[in-house]
Structure formats: structure tokens, C-alpha cells
Amino acid sequence: MSWKRHKLTIAFDGTGYAGWQRQKTGLAVQAVVEVALADLLGSRVVLHGSSRTDAGVHALGMVAHLDMPVGAPRIPCEKLPLALNARLPEDVRVVRAERVPEGFHARFGASGKEYRYQVWNARVMNPLLARTAWHVPVALDPEAMRRAAAAFVGRHDFRSMAANHGYRIEDTVRTVRLCQVRRVGELITFRIRGDGFLYKMCRGMVGTLVQVGQGKIGAEDVGRILEQKDRRVAGVTAPACGLVLWKVFYRNGGVVEGELAAAGAERSEEEE
Amino acid sequence: MSWKRHKLTIAFDGTGYAGWQRQKTGLAVQAVVEVALADLLGSRVVLHGSSRTDAGVHALGMVAHLDMPVGAPRIPCEKLPLALNARLPEDVRVVRAERVPEGFHARFGASGKEYRYQVWNARVMNPLLARTAWHVPVALDPEAMRRAAAAFVGRHDFRSMAANHGYRIEDTVRTVRLCQVRRVGELITFRIRGDGFLYKMCRGMVGTLVQVGQGKIGAEDVGRILEQKDRRVAGVTAPACGLVLWKVFYRNGGVVEGELAAAGAERSEEEE
């Protein structure tokens, strides 16, 4: 166990942010937490997040790691959340801080992620969910959505669910472990767990499932849509506000080997 | 069935409002809906709400009635929500409109109400619930809270739970039908249903239950606190943001007899 590397679990209301990752324009959650860290530690610190959540997407379990700068005050882990939250806006909270081994990497050490998505399915929107749910006013058939959701589970090429980000993504095969549709009253919650996600893949899946619920896409067509590997044949991209990065999973303590362990390493893969 | 009288069910995020009832200072939800009604109907309309919710309190099932002005366009009931919502800010929504008999009264015809209150019980606040839950960072004992909640159920003098509003309230006896404490993970939800509520009574009950959960008040002391009829012996008043007026109940179609039926009638009773 090194003193240096720390893992932070971060929750945020993404409504006012340009996503997790530092941007040329717009305020990113990463930048906001880095400012709080610099203020606390007295020198600039770079955060490495598990996922590049998009503008407006929320998180309850974003994970990021950092290396404590040389000479930084030795603040006990359990005091870090309180000290950072005092320096953060209320819509960004550090939930937990842990010391992790040198080889831990928030992104490359992640073995899986769970996203949740909320839909308010009633003629009139629930104003208490305006920031955190997608309003779908037309009736949805939960049974059809459940059948379609089952077709997403497993190892598939998810190219037709993901947004093309302007550059080539080489490997678009991902494994979805869970795709659950649950209805309680007018609230529909989607739970999607997988080993990895392509850019806007979750929102493409939810948009497709909602169109299945409306009868615009057949539940049995989802397998064929995946096979076509063409974004245009799938459903709409569900809006960002309904999506929450719920939890990031790590196997072997999130430790990665070799070059990837270098904190600055980046892969070409883009995630939701 | 008269053409004139209509019942509206209204949901709102109370964060930005000075409560339901029109005020000398601050924007009230009632005023906002009345402006939308005047714009739609071409003449001034007065709304009569079921409850005077306090500043910052939310509602999913506020009920209000109005009489359609003479000469107003005859808009079918089922079209009213859409037409009004187009004229309302997003944090106020008309969920439903119904024609009701002349004798219906949103306030005096109400036979009961249900409030819900959310507490986020974890060291760090959930930023997605910042507008709709009270953050209680210290550990709470749900079993003690449940025992204490049971003491509220029944017909009691609730003077020690209510805020003194500066003038004499004659009758402070109310019947609480249900007082439930449910914990799911870090979220504690209180359901309180009763025949009527005094000013800030729900928030006094929740504040007292939370102090029971902290061990500051004994679960078995709640009965004695009620008997003392003194606000100072009870717990704190829980903050407004956690409270939601969930549902208003009507027996006999909410029809009242005699003088009360006059739309402008007011009782001296103040409600949450």
C-alpha cells in the first residue's frame, strides 16, 4: 500500500456541467474537483476518472484516482471527503476516499460498470424528477421492453447503439451482464451493467427500448439491429438527464500491469 | 354536475416558491397557476387550495378548485392540463383536471391527507436528492423511530408538534391514521397520513422522530411529549425541502354543506 495513490468515489448532479472530463469549453466535474484538491493540497493534482460521462449525465459512484503530490499535507483518508466537500459546490460530493496500491487505475483497472436510467411515463411530468428522469408521455409496454432488454444481454457488437464520435473505434464488442426494466407506478428504471460501454451506448439502448415500448420497434428486432451494426437502424438516443453512473466495479483491487499503470496513459476507447 | 366548478391536481417543486398560498412577499404557486388560468381563460380566476404548504415544501397531489368565469372558453377537462402546462414554469405541473359538483371544496371537503418526507442518512449528501431530502449525517436507529412513530397514530392533541403561528389555534386535536418509517439503503421515507394537520405539524413529527433515531429523545417519551402540549419539549422542525404533499383524500366527492361551500370561506385553522 502506497501513501501516494488515492481512490475517490464521487457523486454529482450533472445538470450544470459539461460532463466529467475537462473540456476546452464548459465546466467539467473533473476540473471542479481538481480545483478543490489544489486548494486543499497546495499544488496541482490530476484526477483520472473511470468514465467520461457526457454533459448532463449524473453519477452516484464515479471513481477517480490521484497521486498525492510530494510535500502535500498528510491528510488521513477518512478526513478527505469532509475537507474536499467544504471546497466543492453542493452538486458535487466526494462520498469516499481510500488509499490504493500504486498499480490501481480508476479507468483501466475497472472490470465493469452499472448505469441506471429513469423514465417518467405519464402524460404530465413529475416536477420533482425534472432533473433526473426522461419524460415519456406516451404509454409504454413494459413486457415488450423486458423481452427486448434480454436481447442486449451477452457479448455483442454494440456499434449500432453507440454514437459515432468522429473517429474510428476499433473494437465495438462489449459484454452486457444485466439489462433490467422495472416499473413502479409511473417510474420506469433501467439497470444496465456491463464490462464496458461505448460512447452514448447506454442512452442508445434506453432510447431503443423506449421505442420498443411504444411499438415503433419490435422486441424481436433488437437482435437484428445489433447485427446490422448501423446506428441509424436503432432507436433514438435517450436524453442525458435520465442517466446515472451508479457504480464502478474493480477486480483484483483495480490494479493493472505494465504501461497502462502509468497514470497518464490513455486508450482510444471513448465511454459514456 | 356543474360546468362551472373544476378540481385541479397540481404537482410542484417548491424549492423556488414562497409556498402554495398567495403572499405579500415572494412568489406563491397559487399565484403562478392563477396567472396561467387568467391567460388561458381571459379573466381573473381564484384558486382554492386544499393546503397552505409552506415555503420550500413540494407537492405531487395538491388539490385546488376554481369556478370557470362566465363567458370563458369551454375547454374540455382533459385538455386543461396541457393548455395550462404550456403557460406554467416547468417546476409547476397541472397533473389532472376534473369537473366536480358545485358543493365540492378542495379544503373543507378534504377528509384526509398524506405527506411524505425523505431523509438521506449518510455521512455525505446525495447530490441528486439535494432539493428533496433532508441530509442527516449521523446514524439513526430505524427501530426506535418506528416505535416512536407508532405513538403518533391515533387521536391526539398535536400542539407540541406544531409551530405557534402567532395567533390562537383553538382546536389542536388531530387524528393521525398512519405514521410509517421505511429505510431502503441510505434513504429513509416517512409516510404520514391524517385527517388534518396543524401548521408545521408533519415537520415537527419528523424532526422529533429523527431525534429519537439519534437517541436524543427516547422512543417511549413521545407519548409524554404529546401530553405536555408544549412545542419546546419536542424535537426540531425538519427542513421544508424533505416534505411532499403526496395526496389529498375526499369522501362523498368532497362536497360540503352550508356556509363552508361558499368558495371564499376561510377557517381559522392553519395547515402545513
Coordinates of C-alpha atoms in Angstrom, one line a residue:
Chain A
M1 CA 0.0 0.0 0.0
S2 CA 1.4 3.3 -1.1
W3 CA 0.7 6.6 0.7
K4 CA 0.6 8.3 -2.7
R5 CA -2.3 6.8 -4.7
H6 CA -5.9 7.5 -3.6
K7 CA -9.2 6.4 -4.9
L8 CA -12.1 8.8 -4.7
T9 CA -15.8 7.9 -5.1
I10 CA -17.7 11.0 -6.4
A11 CA -21.4 11.8 -6.7
F12 CA -22.7 14.7 -8.8
D13 CA -25.8 16.2 -10.3
G14 CA -24.6 16.7 -13.8
T15 CA -27.3 19.2 -14.8
G16 CA -24.9 22.2 -14.8
Y17 CA -21.8 20.5 -16.1
A18 CA -20.2 19.8 -19.4
G19 CA -19.6 16.2 -18.3
W20 CA -16.9 14.6 -16.2
Q21 CA -13.8 15.3 -18.3
R22 CA -12.0 18.6 -18.6
Q23 CA -13.1 20.4 -21.7
K24 CA -12.0 23.3 -23.8
T25 CA -15.4 24.8 -23.2
G26 CA -17.8 24.4 -20.4
L27 CA -17.2 23.5 -16.8
A28 CA -16.3 19.8 -16.2
V29 CA -16.8 18.0 -12.9
Q30 CA -13.2 16.8 -13.1
A31 CA -11.9 20.4 -13.2
V32 CA -14.1 21.4 -10.2
V33 CA -12.8 18.6 -8.1
E34 CA -9.2 19.3 -9.2
V35 CA -9.6 22.9 -8.1
A36 CA -10.8 21.7 -4.6
L37 CA -7.8 19.3 -4.4
A38 CA -5.3 22.0 -5.4
D39 CA -6.8 24.3 -2.8
L40 CA -6.5 21.6 -0.1
L41 CA -3.2 20.2 -1.0
G42 CA -1.4 23.3 -2.1
S43 CA -0.3 22.1 -5.5
R44 CA -1.9 21.0 -8.8
V45 CA -3.3 17.4 -8.9
V46 CA -4.6 15.5 -11.9
L47 CA -7.6 13.2 -11.4
H48 CA -8.1 10.1 -13.5
G49 CA -11.7 9.2 -13.8
S50 CA -13.2 5.8 -14.5
S51 CA -15.6 7.1 -17.2
R52 CA -16.0 10.2 -19.4
T53 CA -19.7 10.9 -18.6
D54 CA -21.4 13.2 -21.1
A55 CA -22.8 16.6 -20.4
G56 CA -25.8 16.4 -18.2
V57 CA -25.3 12.8 -17.1
H58 CA -25.2 12.3 -13.3
A59 CA -23.1 10.0 -11.1
L60 CA -23.5 8.4 -7.7
G61 CA -20.5 6.2 -8.0
M62 CA -17.9 7.9 -10.3
V63 CA -14.4 6.7 -9.3
A64 CA -11.2 8.7 -9.9
H65 CA -7.7 8.2 -8.7
L66 CA -4.9 10.7 -7.9
D67 CA -1.4 10.7 -6.6
M68 CA -0.8 12.9 -3.6
P69 CA 1.8 15.5 -4.6
V70 CA 5.2 15.4 -2.9
G71 CA 5.1 17.6 0.2
A72 CA 1.3 17.7 0.4
P73 CA -0.1 17.7 3.9
R74 CA -0.7 14.2 5.1
I75 CA -4.5 14.3 5.5
P76 CA -6.0 11.0 6.8
C77 CA -8.2 9.3 4.2
E78 CA -11.3 9.5 6.3
K79 CA -11.0 13.3 6.6
L80 CA -10.6 13.8 2.8
P81 CA -14.3 13.8 1.9
L82 CA -15.2 16.4 4.5
A83 CA -12.2 18.6 3.6
L84 CA -13.0 18.4 -0.1
N85 CA -16.8 18.8 0.2
A86 CA -16.2 22.1 2.1
R87 CA -14.4 23.3 -1.0
L88 CA -16.9 21.9 -3.6
P89 CA -20.3 23.2 -4.8
E90 CA -23.2 21.3 -3.4
D91 CA -23.9 19.4 -6.6
V92 CA -20.6 17.7 -6.4
R93 CA -19.8 15.5 -3.4
V94 CA -16.8 13.3 -2.6
V95 CA -18.5 10.3 -1.0
R96 CA -15.5 8.2 0.0
A97 CA -11.7 8.3 -0.2
E98 CA -9.4 5.2 0.1
R99 CA -5.7 4.5 -0.2
V100 CA -5.0 2.1 -3.0
P101 CA -1.9 0.3 -4.4
E102 CA 0.4 2.1 -6.8
G103 CA -0.9 0.0 -9.7
F104 CA -4.6 0.9 -9.2
H105 CA -6.1 2.7 -12.2
A106 CA -9.7 4.1 -12.0
R107 CA -10.2 3.5 -15.7
F108 CA -8.1 0.7 -16.9
G109 CA -8.5 -1.3 -13.7
A110 CA -12.3 -1.2 -13.9
S111 CA -13.9 -4.6 -14.6
G112 CA -17.4 -3.3 -15.0
K113 CA -19.9 -0.5 -14.5
E114 CA -23.5 -0.1 -13.7
Y115 CA -25.7 2.6 -15.1
R116 CA -29.3 3.4 -14.2
Y117 CA -31.7 5.3 -16.2
Q118 CA -35.1 6.8 -15.1
V119 CA -38.1 7.4 -17.3
W120 CA -41.2 9.1 -16.0
N121 CA -44.0 7.5 -18.0
A122 CA -47.1 9.6 -17.6
R123 CA -48.9 12.3 -19.6
V124 CA -47.6 15.1 -17.2
M125 CA -44.0 15.2 -16.0
N126 CA -43.2 14.8 -12.3
P127 CA -41.6 18.2 -11.4
L128 CA -39.5 16.5 -8.6
L129 CA -37.8 14.3 -11.3
A130 CA -37.3 17.1 -13.9
R131 CA -33.5 16.9 -13.5
T132 CA -33.1 13.2 -13.2
A133 CA -35.7 11.5 -15.5
W134 CA -36.7 11.5 -19.1
H135 CA -40.4 12.3 -19.6
V136 CA -42.1 9.9 -22.0
P137 CA -45.8 10.9 -22.1
V138 CA -47.0 8.0 -24.4
A139 CA -47.9 4.6 -22.9
L140 CA -45.1 2.1 -22.9
D141 CA -45.4 -1.7 -22.8
P142 CA -43.1 -2.9 -20.1
E143 CA -43.4 -6.6 -21.2
A144 CA -42.1 -5.8 -24.7
M145 CA -39.3 -3.7 -23.2
R146 CA -38.3 -6.6 -21.0
R147 CA -38.1 -9.0 -23.9
A148 CA -36.1 -6.6 -25.9
A149 CA -33.8 -5.9 -22.9
A150 CA -32.9 -9.6 -22.7
A151 CA -31.6 -9.4 -26.3
F152 CA -28.9 -6.9 -25.1
V153 CA -27.5 -9.3 -22.5
G154 CA -24.3 -11.1 -23.5
R155 CA -21.3 -10.4 -25.7
H156 CA -22.4 -8.4 -28.8
D157 CA -21.1 -5.8 -31.2
F158 CA -22.8 -2.6 -29.9
R159 CA -21.8 -0.4 -32.8
S160 CA -25.5 0.3 -33.7
M161 CA -26.2 1.5 -30.2
A162 CA -23.2 3.9 -29.8
A163 CA -22.8 7.4 -31.2
N164 CA -20.1 7.8 -33.8
H165 CA -17.6 10.1 -32.3
G166 CA -16.0 11.3 -35.4
Y167 CA -13.0 9.0 -35.3
R168 CA -12.6 5.2 -35.7
I169 CA -13.4 3.0 -32.8
E170 CA -11.8 -0.3 -33.5
D171 CA -13.3 -2.6 -31.0
T172 CA -17.1 -2.2 -30.5
V173 CA -17.7 -5.6 -28.9
R174 CA -18.9 -5.3 -25.3
T175 CA -20.4 -7.7 -22.8
V176 CA -23.7 -6.6 -21.1
R177 CA -24.2 -8.6 -17.9
L178 CA -27.6 -7.2 -16.9
C179 CA -30.3 -5.2 -18.6
Q180 CA -33.3 -4.8 -16.4
V181 CA -36.5 -2.9 -16.8
R182 CA -38.5 -2.2 -13.7
R183 CA -41.8 -0.3 -13.4
V184 CA -43.1 1.1 -10.1
G185 CA -46.2 3.2 -10.8
E186 CA -45.2 5.8 -13.4
L187 CA -41.5 5.4 -12.8
I188 CA -39.5 3.0 -15.1
T189 CA -36.0 2.3 -14.0
F190 CA -33.4 0.6 -16.3
R191 CA -30.4 -1.1 -14.8
I192 CA -27.6 -1.8 -17.2
R193 CA -24.4 -3.5 -16.1
G194 CA -21.6 -4.4 -18.4
D195 CA -17.8 -4.8 -18.7
G196 CA -17.5 -1.6 -20.7
F197 CA -19.6 0.8 -22.6
L198 CA -19.2 2.7 -25.9
Y199 CA -19.9 6.4 -26.3
K200 CA -23.6 7.0 -25.6
M201 CA -24.2 3.2 -25.8
C202 CA -26.4 3.2 -22.6
R203 CA -28.6 6.0 -23.9
G204 CA -28.9 4.3 -27.3
M205 CA -30.0 1.2 -25.6
V206 CA -32.6 3.0 -23.5
G207 CA -33.8 5.0 -26.5
T208 CA -34.2 1.8 -28.4
L209 CA -36.1 0.1 -25.5
V210 CA -38.5 3.0 -25.2
Q211 CA -39.2 2.8 -28.9
V212 CA -39.9 -0.9 -28.4
G213 CA -42.2 0.1 -25.5
Q214 CA -44.1 2.4 -27.9
G215 CA -44.4 -0.4 -30.5
K216 CA -42.2 1.5 -33.0
I217 CA -39.6 -1.2 -32.9
G218 CA -40.4 -4.9 -32.4
A219 CA -39.0 -6.6 -29.3
E220 CA -37.7 -9.4 -31.5
D221 CA -36.0 -6.9 -33.9
V222 CA -33.3 -5.8 -31.4
G223 CA -31.1 -8.8 -32.1
R224 CA -31.2 -7.9 -35.8
I225 CA -30.5 -4.3 -35.1
L226 CA -27.3 -5.3 -33.2
E227 CA -26.3 -7.5 -36.2
Q228 CA -26.7 -4.6 -38.7
K229 CA -24.0 -2.5 -36.8
D230 CA -25.6 0.7 -38.0
R231 CA -26.6 3.5 -35.6
R232 CA -29.3 4.6 -38.0
V233 CA -31.4 1.5 -37.6
A234 CA -31.6 1.7 -33.8
G235 CA -33.8 3.9 -31.7
V236 CA -33.2 7.5 -30.5
T237 CA -30.5 8.4 -28.0
A238 CA -32.3 8.9 -24.7
P239 CA -31.6 12.3 -23.1
A240 CA -28.6 12.7 -20.7
C241 CA -30.7 13.9 -17.7
G242 CA -32.1 10.4 -17.0
L243 CA -28.7 8.6 -16.8
V244 CA -26.7 7.9 -13.6
L245 CA -23.3 6.3 -13.4
W246 CA -24.3 4.1 -10.5
K247 CA -21.2 2.0 -9.6
V248 CA -17.8 1.0 -11.0
F249 CA -16.6 -2.5 -10.2
Y250 CA -12.9 -3.5 -9.7
R251 CA -11.4 -6.9 -9.7
N252 CA -8.0 -7.6 -8.1
G253 CA -8.3 -4.2 -6.3
G254 CA -8.3 -2.4 -9.7
V255 CA -4.6 -3.0 -10.2
V256 CA -3.3 -3.0 -13.8
E257 CA 0.0 -4.2 -15.1
G258 CA 2.7 -2.6 -17.4
E259 CA 2.3 0.5 -19.3
L260 CA -1.4 1.1 -18.6
A261 CA -0.4 1.6 -14.9
A262 CA 1.2 4.9 -15.8
A263 CA -1.4 7.4 -14.7
G264 CA -1.3 9.4 -17.8
A265 CA -2.0 6.5 -20.2
E266 CA -5.0 6.9 -22.5
R267 CA -6.7 4.4 -24.7
S268 CA -8.6 5.3 -27.9
E269 CA -11.8 4.0 -26.4
E270 CA -14.5 6.5 -25.6
E271 CA -17.0 5.8 -22.9
E272 CA -20.3 7.1 -22.0
Chain B
M1 CA -72.6 18.1 -12.2
S2 CA -72.0 21.7 -12.9
W3 CA -70.0 23.0 -15.8
K4 CA -68.5 25.7 -13.5
R5 CA -66.5 24.0 -10.7
H6 CA -63.3 22.3 -11.6
K7 CA -60.8 20.3 -9.5
L8 CA -57.2 20.5 -10.4
T9 CA -54.5 18.2 -9.1
I10 CA -51.2 20.1 -9.1
A11 CA -47.6 18.9 -8.6
F12 CA -44.7 21.3 -7.9
D13 CA -41.1 21.5 -6.9
G14 CA -41.4 24.1 -4.1
T15 CA -37.7 25.0 -4.0
G16 CA -38.2 28.4 -5.6
Y17 CA -41.6 29.3 -4.1
A18 CA -42.9 31.0 -1.0
G19 CA -45.3 28.1 -0.5
W20 CA -48.7 27.5 -2.0
Q21 CA -50.7 30.5 -0.8
R22 CA -50.5 33.9 -2.3
Q23 CA -48.3 36.1 -0.2
K24 CA -47.5 39.8 0.3
T25 CA -43.9 38.9 -0.5
G26 CA -42.4 36.1 -2.5
L27 CA -43.9 34.1 -5.4
A28 CA -46.5 31.6 -4.4
V29 CA -47.5 28.6 -6.5
Q30 CA -51.2 29.6 -6.3
A31 CA -50.4 32.9 -7.9
V32 CA -48.4 31.3 -10.7
V33 CA -51.3 28.9 -11.6
E34 CA -53.8 31.8 -11.3
V35 CA -51.7 33.7 -13.9
A36 CA -51.8 30.8 -16.3
L37 CA -55.5 30.4 -15.8
A38 CA -56.2 34.1 -16.4
D39 CA -54.1 33.9 -19.6
L40 CA -56.0 30.8 -20.8
L41 CA -59.5 31.9 -19.8
G42 CA -59.3 35.6 -20.4
S43 CA -60.4 36.7 -16.9
R44 CA -59.2 36.5 -13.4
V45 CA -59.8 33.3 -11.5
V46 CA -59.3 32.5 -7.8
L47 CA -57.9 29.1 -6.9
H48 CA -58.8 27.5 -3.6
G49 CA -56.1 25.1 -2.4
S50 CA -56.5 22.1 -0.1
S51 CA -53.5 23.0 2.0
R52 CA -51.3 26.0 2.6
T53 CA -48.0 24.3 2.1
D54 CA -45.0 26.3 3.5
A55 CA -42.1 27.8 1.6
G56 CA -39.9 25.1 0.1
V57 CA -42.4 22.3 0.6
H58 CA -43.2 20.2 -2.5
A59 CA -46.4 18.6 -3.8
L60 CA -47.3 15.8 -6.1
G61 CA -51.0 15.8 -5.2
M62 CA -52.0 19.3 -4.2
V63 CA -55.7 19.8 -5.0
A64 CA -57.3 23.1 -5.8
H65 CA -60.7 24.1 -7.1
L66 CA -61.9 27.0 -9.2
D67 CA -65.1 28.2 -10.8
M68 CA -64.9 28.8 -14.6
P69 CA -65.7 32.5 -15.2
V70 CA -68.8 33.4 -17.1
G71 CA -68.0 33.6 -20.8
A72 CA -64.7 31.7 -20.5
P73 CA -64.0 29.4 -23.5
R74 CA -65.4 25.9 -22.9
I75 CA -62.2 23.9 -22.8
P76 CA -62.8 20.2 -22.3
C77 CA -61.4 19.0 -18.9
E78 CA -58.9 16.6 -20.5
K79 CA -57.3 19.4 -22.5
L80 CA -56.9 21.7 -19.4
P81 CA -53.6 20.2 -18.1
L82 CA -51.8 20.5 -21.5
A83 CA -53.1 24.1 -22.0
L84 CA -52.1 25.2 -18.5
N85 CA -48.8 23.4 -18.5
A86 CA -47.8 25.3 -21.7
R87 CA -48.3 28.5 -19.7
L88 CA -46.6 27.3 -16.5
P89 CA -42.9 27.1 -15.5
E90 CA -41.6 23.5 -15.6
D91 CA -41.5 23.2 -11.8
V92 CA -45.3 23.6 -11.6
R93 CA -47.5 21.0 -13.4
V94 CA -51.2 20.5 -13.6
V95 CA -51.5 16.7 -13.4
R96 CA -55.3 16.3 -13.8
A97 CA -58.4 18.4 -14.2
E98 CA -61.9 17.1 -13.3
R99 CA -65.4 18.6 -13.3
V100 CA -66.9 18.5 -9.8
P101 CA -70.3 19.3 -8.2
E102 CA -71.0 22.9 -7.1
G103 CA -70.6 21.8 -3.5
F104 CA -67.0 20.5 -3.9
H105 CA -64.5 22.3 -1.8
A106 CA -60.7 21.5 -2.1
R107 CA -60.1 22.4 1.5
F108 CA -63.2 21.9 3.5
G109 CA -64.3 18.9 1.6
A110 CA -60.9 17.1 2.2
S111 CA -61.3 14.1 4.5
G112 CA -57.5 13.4 4.9
K113 CA -54.1 14.0 3.5
E114 CA -50.9 12.1 3.1
Y115 CA -47.5 13.7 3.4
R116 CA -44.1 12.0 2.7
Y117 CA -40.8 13.1 4.0
Q118 CA -37.4 12.0 2.8
V119 CA -34.2 11.8 4.8
W120 CA -30.8 11.0 3.3
N121 CA -29.0 9.3 6.2
A122 CA -25.3 9.0 5.2
R123 CA -22.2 11.0 6.1
V124 CA -22.2 12.7 2.6
M125 CA -25.3 14.0 1.0
N126 CA -26.7 12.5 -2.3
P127 CA -26.5 15.5 -4.7
L128 CA -29.4 14.1 -6.7
L129 CA -31.7 14.5 -3.6
A130 CA -30.4 17.9 -2.6
R131 CA -33.7 19.5 -3.4
T132 CA -36.0 16.8 -2.0
A133 CA -34.4 15.3 1.1
W134 CA -33.1 16.4 4.5
H135 CA -29.4 15.4 5.0
V136 CA -28.9 13.7 8.4
P137 CA -25.3 12.6 8.6
V138 CA -25.4 10.9 12.0
A139 CA -26.5 7.3 12.3
L140 CA -30.2 6.8 13.0
D141 CA -31.9 3.8 14.7
P142 CA -34.8 2.9 12.5
E143 CA -36.3 0.5 15.1
A144 CA -36.5 3.3 17.7
M145 CA -38.0 5.6 15.1
R146 CA -40.7 3.0 14.3
R147 CA -41.6 2.6 17.9
A148 CA -41.9 6.3 18.3
A149 CA -43.9 6.7 15.1
A150 CA -46.5 4.3 16.4
A151 CA -47.1 6.7 19.4
F152 CA -48.3 9.4 16.9
V153 CA -51.0 7.2 15.4
G154 CA -54.5 7.9 16.8
R155 CA -56.4 10.9 18.0
H156 CA -54.1 13.2 20.0
D157 CA -53.6 16.8 20.8
F158 CA -50.7 17.7 18.5
R159 CA -50.0 21.1 19.9
S160 CA -46.4 20.2 20.9
M161 CA -45.6 19.2 17.3
A162 CA -47.0 22.3 15.6
A163 CA -45.4 25.7 15.2
N164 CA -47.2 28.6 17.1
H165 CA -48.3 30.9 14.3
G166 CA -48.7 34.0 16.4
Y167 CA -52.4 33.7 17.0
R168 CA -54.5 31.3 18.9
I169 CA -55.4 28.0 17.4
E170 CA -58.4 26.6 19.3
D171 CA -58.6 23.0 18.3
T172 CA -55.2 21.2 18.1
V173 CA -56.6 17.7 18.3
R174 CA -56.0 15.7 15.1
T175 CA -56.2 12.1 14.1
V176 CA -53.1 10.5 12.5
R177 CA -54.0 7.3 10.6
L178 CA -50.6 6.2 9.5
C179 CA -47.0 7.1 10.5
Q180 CA -44.6 4.8 8.8
V181 CA -40.8 4.8 8.7
R182 CA -39.2 2.9 5.9
R183 CA -35.4 2.6 5.3
V184 CA -34.0 1.5 1.9
G185 CA -30.2 1.8 1.9
E186 CA -29.4 5.3 3.0
L187 CA -32.9 6.7 2.2
I188 CA -35.4 6.9 5.0
T189 CA -39.0 7.7 3.9
F190 CA -41.7 8.8 6.3
R191 CA -45.4 8.4 5.3
I192 CA -47.8 10.4 7.5
R193 CA -51.5 10.2 6.8
G194 CA -54.1 12.0 8.9
D195 CA -57.5 13.7 8.9
G196 CA -55.8 17.1 9.2
F197 CA -52.6 18.7 10.1
L198 CA -51.6 21.8 12.1
Y199 CA -49.1 24.3 10.9
K200 CA -45.6 22.6 10.6
M201 CA -47.0 19.5 12.4
C202 CA -45.5 17.0 9.9
R203 CA -42.1 18.6 10.1
G204 CA -42.3 18.7 13.9
M205 CA -43.2 15.0 13.9
V206 CA -40.3 14.1 11.5
G207 CA -37.9 16.3 13.5
T208 CA -38.9 14.5 16.7
L209 CA -38.6 11.1 15.1
V210 CA -35.1 11.9 13.8
Q211 CA -34.0 13.0 17.3
V212 CA -35.4 9.7 18.6
G213 CA -33.3 7.9 15.9
Q214 CA -30.3 9.8 17.2
G215 CA -31.1 8.7 20.8
K216 CA -31.7 12.3 21.9
I217 CA -35.3 11.6 22.7
G218 CA -36.5 8.2 24.0
A219 CA -39.0 6.4 21.7
E220 CA -41.2 5.9 24.8
D221 CA -41.1 9.6 25.6
V222 CA -43.1 10.6 22.5
G223 CA -46.5 9.9 24.2
R224 CA -45.5 12.1 27.2
I225 CA -44.3 14.9 24.8
L226 CA -47.7 14.9 23.2
E227 CA -49.3 15.1 26.6
Q228 CA -47.2 18.1 27.6
K229 CA -48.7 20.2 24.7
D230 CA -45.6 22.4 24.6
R231 CA -43.6 22.8 21.4
R232 CA -40.4 23.3 23.3
V233 CA -40.3 19.8 24.7
A234 CA -40.5 18.1 21.2
G235 CA -37.7 17.8 18.6
V236 CA -36.6 20.2 15.9
T237 CA -38.7 21.2 12.9
A238 CA -37.4 19.2 10.0
P239 CA -36.5 21.4 7.0
A240 CA -39.1 22.1 4.3
C241 CA -37.2 20.6 1.4
G242 CA -37.8 17.0 2.5
L243 CA -41.6 17.3 2.6
V244 CA -44.1 16.4 -0.1
L245 CA -47.8 16.8 0.0
W246 CA -48.5 13.4 -1.6
K247 CA -52.3 13.0 -1.8
V248 CA -55.5 14.6 -0.6
F249 CA -58.4 12.4 0.1
Y250 CA -62.1 13.2 -0.4
R251 CA -65.2 11.4 0.9
N252 CA -68.6 11.9 -0.6
G253 CA -66.9 13.6 -3.6
G254 CA -65.5 16.4 -1.4
V255 CA -68.9 18.0 -1.2
V256 CA -69.5 20.2 1.8
E257 CA -72.8 21.6 3.1
G258 CA -74.0 25.1 4.1
E259 CA -71.8 28.1 4.5
L260 CA -68.5 26.3 4.1
A261 CA -69.5 25.6 0.5
A262 CA -69.1 29.3 -0.3
A263 CA -65.8 29.3 -2.2
G264 CA -64.3 32.2 -0.3
A265 CA -64.9 30.8 3.2
E266 CA -61.9 30.5 5.4
R267 CA -61.4 28.8 8.7
S268 CA -59.0 29.9 11.4
E269 CA -57.1 26.7 11.1
E270 CA -53.6 26.8 9.6
E271 CA -52.2 23.9 7.8
E272 CA -48.8 22.7 6.8

